[in-house]
PDB file of C-alpha atoms in Angstrom:
ATOM      1  CA  MET A 233     -16.367 -73.790 -39.856  1.00 64.00           C
ATOM      2  CA  THR A 234     -15.042 -77.299 -39.446  1.00 69.00           C
ATOM      3  CA  LEU A 235     -17.260 -80.385 -39.435  1.00 68.00           C
ATOM      4  CA  ASP A 236     -16.808 -80.725 -35.721  1.00 76.00           C
ATOM      5  CA  ASP A 237     -17.901 -77.103 -35.152  1.00 76.00           C
ATOM      6  CA  PHE A 238     -20.877 -77.718 -37.451  1.00 75.00           C
ATOM      7  CA  TYR A 239     -22.077 -80.732 -35.386  1.00 76.00           C
ATOM      8  CA  SER A 240     -21.384 -79.013 -32.037  1.00 85.00           C
ATOM      9  CA  GLU A 241     -23.489 -75.968 -33.058  1.00 88.00           C
ATOM     10  CA  PHE A 242     -26.364 -77.630 -35.078  1.00 92.00           C
ATOM     11  CA  GLU A 243     -28.680 -80.598 -34.970  1.00 94.00           C
ATOM     12  CA  ILE A 244     -30.470 -82.242 -37.859  1.00 95.00           C
ATOM     13  CA  ARG A 245     -33.825 -83.869 -37.104  1.00 95.00           C
ATOM     14  CA  LYS A 246     -36.885 -85.145 -38.847  1.00 96.00           C
ATOM     15  CA  LEU A 247     -40.052 -83.089 -38.471  1.00 95.00           C
ATOM     16  CA  GLY A 248     -42.621 -84.929 -36.509  1.00 91.00           C
ATOM     17  CA  ILE A 249     -46.067 -85.859 -37.930  1.00 89.00           C
ATOM     18  CA  GLY A 250     -48.254 -82.748 -37.642  1.00 87.00           C
ATOM     19  CA  GLU A 251     -45.307 -80.581 -36.550  1.00 91.00           C
ATOM     20  CA  ARG A 252     -45.096 -77.140 -38.166  1.00 91.00           C
ATOM     21  CA  VAL A 253     -42.238 -74.713 -38.255  1.00 94.00           C
ATOM     22  CA  GLN A 254     -43.320 -71.375 -36.869  1.00 92.00           C
ATOM     23  CA  SER A 255     -40.713 -69.082 -38.357  1.00 94.00           C
ATOM     24  CA  PHE A 256     -38.402 -69.340 -41.378  1.00 96.00           C
ATOM     25  CA  SER A 257     -37.275 -67.006 -44.158  1.00 97.00           C
ATOM     26  CA  CYS A 258     -34.855 -67.827 -46.939  1.00 96.00           C
ATOM     27  CA  GLY A 259     -35.933 -65.011 -49.204  1.00 94.00           C
ATOM     28  CA  ASP A 260     -37.918 -67.313 -51.557  1.00 94.00           C
ATOM     29  CA  GLU A 261     -41.610 -67.155 -50.985  1.00 95.00           C
ATOM     30  CA  ASP A 262     -42.305 -70.617 -52.394  1.00 94.00           C
ATOM     31  CA  LEU A 263     -39.651 -72.320 -50.225  1.00 96.00           C
ATOM     32  CA  ASP A 264     -40.768 -70.407 -47.106  1.00 97.00           C
ATOM     33  CA  ASP A 265     -44.404 -71.343 -47.711  1.00 97.00           C
ATOM     34  CA  PHE A 266     -43.480 -75.020 -48.042  1.00 97.00           C
ATOM     35  CA  ILE A 267     -41.749 -75.326 -44.703  1.00 97.00           C
ATOM     36  CA  LEU A 268     -44.303 -73.114 -42.906  1.00 96.00           C
ATOM     37  CA  ASN A 269     -47.496 -74.649 -44.387  1.00 95.00           C
ATOM     38  CA  ASP A 270     -46.947 -77.709 -46.526  1.00 96.00           C
ATOM     39  CA  ALA A 271     -44.169 -79.897 -45.067  1.00 96.00           C
ATOM     40  CA  SER A 272     -46.449 -81.511 -42.481  1.00 93.00           C
ATOM     41  CA  LEU A 273     -49.083 -82.179 -45.112  1.00 94.00           C
ATOM     42  CA  TYR A 274     -46.513 -83.979 -47.361  1.00 94.00           C
ATOM     43  CA  ARG A 275     -45.379 -86.042 -44.368  1.00 94.00           C
ATOM     44  CA  THR A 276     -48.974 -87.034 -43.497  1.00 92.00           C
ATOM     45  CA  ALA A 277     -49.642 -88.056 -47.096  1.00 93.00           C
ATOM     46  CA  LEU A 278     -46.267 -90.020 -47.223  1.00 92.00           C
ATOM     47  CA  LEU A 279     -45.065 -87.905 -50.170  1.00 95.00           C
ATOM     48  CA  ALA A 280     -41.988 -86.414 -48.652  1.00 96.00           C
ATOM     49  CA  ILE A 281     -40.153 -86.325 -45.341  1.00 96.00           C
ATOM     50  CA  THR A 282     -38.683 -82.911 -44.171  1.00 97.00           C
ATOM     51  CA  TYR A 283     -35.615 -82.534 -42.018  1.00 97.00           C
ATOM     52  CA  VAL A 284     -34.657 -79.349 -40.279  1.00 97.00           C
ATOM     53  CA  LEU A 285     -31.266 -78.007 -39.175  1.00 96.00           C
ATOM     54  CA  GLU A 286     -31.682 -76.315 -35.845  1.00 96.00           C
ATOM     55  CA  ARG A 287     -29.150 -74.230 -33.912  1.00 92.00           C
ATOM     56  CA  LYS A 288     -28.766 -76.161 -30.605  1.00 92.00           C
ATOM     57  CA  SER A 289     -28.665 -72.981 -28.481  1.00 91.00           C
ATOM     58  CA  ASP A 290     -32.088 -71.659 -29.339  1.00 93.00           C
ATOM     59  CA  LYS A 291     -33.723 -74.289 -31.638  1.00 93.00           C
ATOM     60  CA  GLU A 292     -33.967 -71.761 -34.482  1.00 93.00           C
ATOM     61  CA  VAL A 293     -34.474 -73.444 -37.859  1.00 96.00           C
ATOM     62  CA  MET A 294     -31.477 -72.436 -39.995  1.00 96.00           C
ATOM     63  CA  ALA A 295     -32.175 -74.713 -42.992  1.00 97.00           C
ATOM     64  CA  TYR A 296     -34.364 -77.523 -44.148  1.00 98.00           C
ATOM     65  CA  PHE A 297     -34.548 -80.208 -46.789  1.00 98.00           C
ATOM     66  CA  SER A 298     -37.304 -82.548 -47.979  1.00 97.00           C
ATOM     67  CA  LEU A 299     -36.692 -85.956 -49.581  1.00 97.00           C
ATOM     68  CA  ALA A 300     -38.760 -88.349 -51.586  1.00 96.00           C
ATOM     69  CA  ASN A 301     -38.156 -91.427 -53.636  1.00 95.00           C
ATOM     70  CA  ASP A 302     -37.246 -90.888 -57.290  1.00 95.00           C
ATOM     71  CA  ARG A 303     -35.671 -92.533 -60.241  1.00 94.00           C
ATOM     72  CA  ILE A 304     -33.704 -91.705 -63.311  1.00 92.00           C
ATOM     73  CA  ALA A 305     -35.558 -93.231 -66.202  1.00 89.00           C
ATOM     74  CA  LEU A 306     -35.494 -93.529 -69.949  1.00 84.00           C
ATOM     75  CA  LYS A 307     -38.272 -90.876 -70.143  1.00 85.00           C
ATOM     76  CA  ASP A 308     -35.864 -88.276 -68.608  1.00 86.00           C
ATOM     77  CA  PHE A 309     -33.792 -88.253 -71.762  1.00 86.00           C
ATOM     78  CA  PRO A 310     -34.692 -86.835 -75.190  1.00 83.00           C
ATOM     79  CA  ASN A 311     -34.032 -90.138 -76.866  1.00 83.00           C
ATOM     80  CA  ASN A 312     -32.701 -93.719 -76.350  1.00 85.00           C
ATOM     81  CA  THR A 313     -29.226 -92.782 -77.587  1.00 86.00           C
ATOM     82  CA  GLU A 314     -28.785 -90.162 -74.741  1.00 86.00           C
ATOM     83  CA  PHE A 315     -30.088 -92.638 -72.112  1.00 85.00           C
ATOM     84  CA  ASN A 316     -27.681 -95.351 -73.426  1.00 83.00           C
ATOM     85  CA  ARG A 317     -24.773 -92.904 -73.218  1.00 84.00           C
ATOM     86  CA  PHE A 318     -25.704 -92.176 -69.632  1.00 85.00           C
ATOM     87  CA  ARG A 319     -25.903 -95.857 -68.747  1.00 84.00           C
ATOM     88  CA  ARG A 320     -22.718 -96.910 -70.469  1.00 81.00           C
ATOM     89  CA  ARG A 321     -20.644 -94.265 -68.541  1.00 81.00           C
ATOM     90  CA  ARG A 322     -22.013 -95.351 -65.187  1.00 82.00           C
ATOM     91  CA  PHE A 323     -22.840 -99.074 -65.496  1.00 80.00           C
ATOM     92  CA  VAL A 324     -20.027-100.801 -67.255  1.00 69.00           C
ATOM     93  CA  ASN A 325     -20.840-104.452 -68.050  1.00 66.00           C
ATOM     94  CA  GLU A 326     -23.751-104.449 -65.662  1.00 67.00           C
ATOM     95  CA  LYS A 327     -27.392-105.323 -66.189  1.00 67.00           C
ATOM     96  CA  ARG A 328     -29.078-102.709 -68.378  1.00 74.00           C
ATOM     97  CA  LEU A 329     -32.218-101.305 -66.723  1.00 80.00           C
ATOM     98  CA  THR A 330     -34.696 -98.726 -67.895  1.00 83.00           C
ATOM     99  CA  ASN A 331     -34.890 -97.058 -64.426  1.00 88.00           C
ATOM    100  CA  TYR A 332     -32.274 -96.486 -61.717  1.00 89.00           C
ATOM    101  CA  PRO A 333     -33.169 -95.807 -58.098  1.00 92.00           C
ATOM    102  CA  ALA A 334     -32.743 -92.236 -56.728  1.00 95.00           C
ATOM    103  CA  VAL A 335     -33.745 -90.010 -53.915  1.00 96.00           C
ATOM    104  CA  LYS A 336     -35.172 -86.616 -54.790  1.00 97.00           C
ATOM    105  CA  LEU A 337     -34.117 -83.524 -52.966  1.00 97.00           C
ATOM    106  CA  CYS A 338     -37.613 -81.960 -53.271  1.00 96.00           C
ATOM    107  CA  ARG A 339     -37.055 -78.743 -51.337  1.00 97.00           C
ATOM    108  CA  PHE A 340     -33.858 -77.312 -49.864  1.00 97.00           C
ATOM    109  CA  ALA A 341     -33.391 -73.888 -48.241  1.00 97.00           C
ATOM    110  CA  VAL A 342     -31.031 -72.090 -45.908  1.00 97.00           C
ATOM    111  CA  SER A 343     -32.337 -69.124 -43.912  1.00 97.00           C
ATOM    112  CA  GLU A 344     -31.185 -65.684 -44.753  1.00 96.00           C
ATOM    113  CA  SER A 345     -29.539 -65.408 -41.315  1.00 92.00           C
ATOM    114  CA  ALA A 346     -27.347 -68.472 -42.004  1.00 91.00           C
ATOM    115  CA  ARG A 347     -26.120 -67.514 -45.466  1.00 90.00           C
ATOM    116  CA  GLY A 348     -22.399 -67.506 -46.134  1.00 88.00           C
ATOM    117  CA  GLN A 349     -21.580 -70.244 -43.484  1.00 87.00           C
ATOM    118  CA  SER A 350     -21.392 -73.167 -45.994  1.00 90.00           C
ATOM    119  CA  ILE A 351     -24.428 -74.726 -44.371  1.00 93.00           C
ATOM    120  CA  GLY A 352     -25.940 -75.713 -47.710  1.00 94.00           C
ATOM    121  CA  SER A 353     -22.826 -77.597 -48.757  1.00 94.00           C
ATOM    122  CA  PHE A 354     -22.490 -79.292 -45.337  1.00 93.00           C
ATOM    123  CA  LEU A 355     -26.065 -80.466 -45.621  1.00 95.00           C
ATOM    124  CA  LEU A 356     -25.570 -81.790 -49.140  1.00 95.00           C
ATOM    125  CA  ASP A 357     -22.487 -83.733 -47.959  1.00 92.00           C
ATOM    126  CA  TYR A 358     -24.528 -85.014 -45.019  1.00 92.00           C
ATOM    127  CA  MET A 359     -27.343 -86.255 -47.382  1.00 93.00           C
ATOM    128  CA  LYS A 360     -24.863 -87.836 -49.844  1.00 93.00           C
ATOM    129  CA  SER A 361     -23.078 -89.782 -47.097  1.00 90.00           C
ATOM    130  CA  TRP A 362     -26.354 -90.699 -45.435  1.00 90.00           C
ATOM    131  CA  PHE A 363     -27.502 -92.544 -48.566  1.00 89.00           C
ATOM    132  CA  VAL A 364     -24.177 -94.340 -48.965  1.00 89.00           C
ATOM    133  CA  ASP A 365     -23.414 -95.190 -45.350  1.00 87.00           C
ATOM    134  CA  ASP A 366     -26.954 -96.078 -44.276  1.00 77.00           C
ATOM    135  CA  ASN A 367     -28.592 -96.936 -47.618  1.00 77.00           C
ATOM    136  CA  LYS A 368     -31.567 -99.140 -46.650  1.00 76.00           C
ATOM    137  CA  THR A 369     -33.164 -99.756 -50.005  1.00 82.00           C
ATOM    138  CA  GLY A 370     -30.632 -99.234 -52.697  1.00 86.00           C
ATOM    139  CA  CYS A 371     -30.229 -95.679 -54.036  1.00 90.00           C
ATOM    140  CA  ARG A 372     -27.686 -94.791 -56.756  1.00 92.00           C
ATOM    141  CA  PHE A 373     -28.480 -91.151 -57.394  1.00 94.00           C
ATOM    142  CA  LEU A 374     -29.414 -87.951 -55.632  1.00 96.00           C
ATOM    143  CA  THR A 375     -31.630 -85.834 -57.885  1.00 96.00           C
ATOM    144  CA  VAL A 376     -32.853 -82.275 -57.764  1.00 97.00           C
ATOM    145  CA  ASP A 377     -34.946 -79.953 -59.942  1.00 94.00           C
ATOM    146  CA  ALA A 378     -32.652 -76.950 -59.474  1.00 94.00           C
ATOM    147  CA  TYR A 379     -33.867 -73.430 -59.781  1.00 91.00           C
ATOM    148  CA  HIS A 380     -31.708 -71.465 -62.207  1.00 90.00           C
ATOM    149  CA  THR A 381     -30.430 -69.321 -59.321  1.00 90.00           C
ATOM    150  CA  ALA A 382     -29.121 -72.491 -57.576  1.00 94.00           C
ATOM    151  CA  GLU A 383     -27.552 -74.305 -60.507  1.00 94.00           C
ATOM    152  CA  GLN A 384     -24.012 -73.050 -59.772  1.00 96.00           C
ATOM    153  CA  PHE A 385     -24.331 -74.167 -56.125  1.00 96.00           C
ATOM    154  CA  TYR A 386     -25.229 -77.734 -57.217  1.00 97.00           C
ATOM    155  CA  LEU A 387     -22.465 -77.755 -59.861  1.00 97.00           C
ATOM    156  CA  ARG A 388     -19.922 -76.776 -57.194  1.00 97.00           C
ATOM    157  CA  ASN A 389     -21.183 -79.603 -55.041  1.00 96.00           C
ATOM    158  CA  GLY A 390     -20.602 -82.314 -57.705  1.00 96.00           C
ATOM    159  CA  PHE A 391     -23.977 -82.395 -59.452  1.00 97.00           C
ATOM    160  CA  PHE A 392     -24.372 -82.719 -63.238  1.00 94.00           C
ATOM    161  CA  TYR A 393     -27.159 -81.867 -65.650  1.00 92.00           C
ATOM    162  CA  LEU A 394     -29.137 -84.931 -66.704  1.00 88.00           C
ATOM    163  CA  SER A 395     -29.894 -83.571 -70.178  1.00 78.00           C
ATOM    164  CA  ASN A 396     -30.008 -80.330 -72.094  1.00 74.00           C
ATOM    165  CA  THR A 397     -33.685 -80.567 -73.011  1.00 68.00           C
ATOM    166  CA  ASP A 398     -34.830 -78.531 -69.973  1.00 66.00           C
ATOM    167  CA  ILE A 399     -32.653 -75.436 -70.483  1.00 72.00           C
ATOM    168  CA  ASP A 400     -35.700 -73.180 -71.051  1.00 74.00           C
ATOM    169  CA  LYS A 401     -37.756 -74.543 -68.145  1.00 78.00           C
ATOM    170  CA  GLN A 402     -38.132 -73.044 -64.689  1.00 85.00           C
ATOM    171  CA  THR A 403     -35.845 -75.749 -63.240  1.00 89.00           C
ATOM    172  CA  ARG A 404     -33.094 -78.002 -64.479  1.00 91.00           C
ATOM    173  CA  LEU A 405     -32.978 -81.738 -63.563  1.00 92.00           C
ATOM    174  CA  MET A 406     -29.536 -82.407 -61.996  1.00 94.00           C
ATOM    175  CA  PHE A 407     -28.035 -85.499 -60.391  1.00 95.00           C
ATOM    176  CA  PHE A 408     -25.180 -86.670 -58.130  1.00 96.00           C
ATOM    177  CA  ASP A 409     -23.917 -90.194 -58.605  1.00 93.00           C
ATOM    178  CA  LEU A 410     -23.555 -91.682 -55.087  1.00 93.00           C
ATOM    179  CA  ILE A 411     -21.176 -94.345 -56.304  1.00 89.00           C
ATOM    180  CA  ASN A 412     -18.508 -91.703 -56.280  1.00 84.00           C
ATOM    181  CA  LEU A 413     -18.585 -91.834 -52.457  1.00 83.00           C
ATOM    182  CA  GLU A 414     -18.348 -95.651 -52.158  1.00 66.00           C
ATOM    183  CA  ASP A 415     -14.529 -95.611 -51.925  1.00 57.00           C
TER     184      ASP A 415
END
């Protein structure tokens, strides 16, 4: 599927306040429950904004993603040395901060019926370019707490592990450096 085909077949839109998705299944109960029951509550509480990818022909929700503000901070690293290594590689001769602005990909799911069509990668590329092309507040990184089953997907899409201290946890903190798209 080309990018033109993608945009002719699908539409991305923000869920309205109080709007609920009636039907969605990605095979993960937690992700399904979020879009069916919690996304509107997060929007109302100003905690996260959810966007849906709908097929234009029948308005079926094929995927969704939720975004919130985030940061990469000194506390995300096991020690100051690791944080300083991270900074030096990305911020040569620039002001040294203890926090760097990011946007968190809170929830991200593709329906079972849309698997194998590269929709997840298309949406990640969309989000990445969105925060570079129309960056309204300053945002250097896209972060995600990746489920272990999704780590390889994020690695294929240019994400890196932030540290190795979360290997044994349910999710791994990963990031994409948006400066890579600036050129």
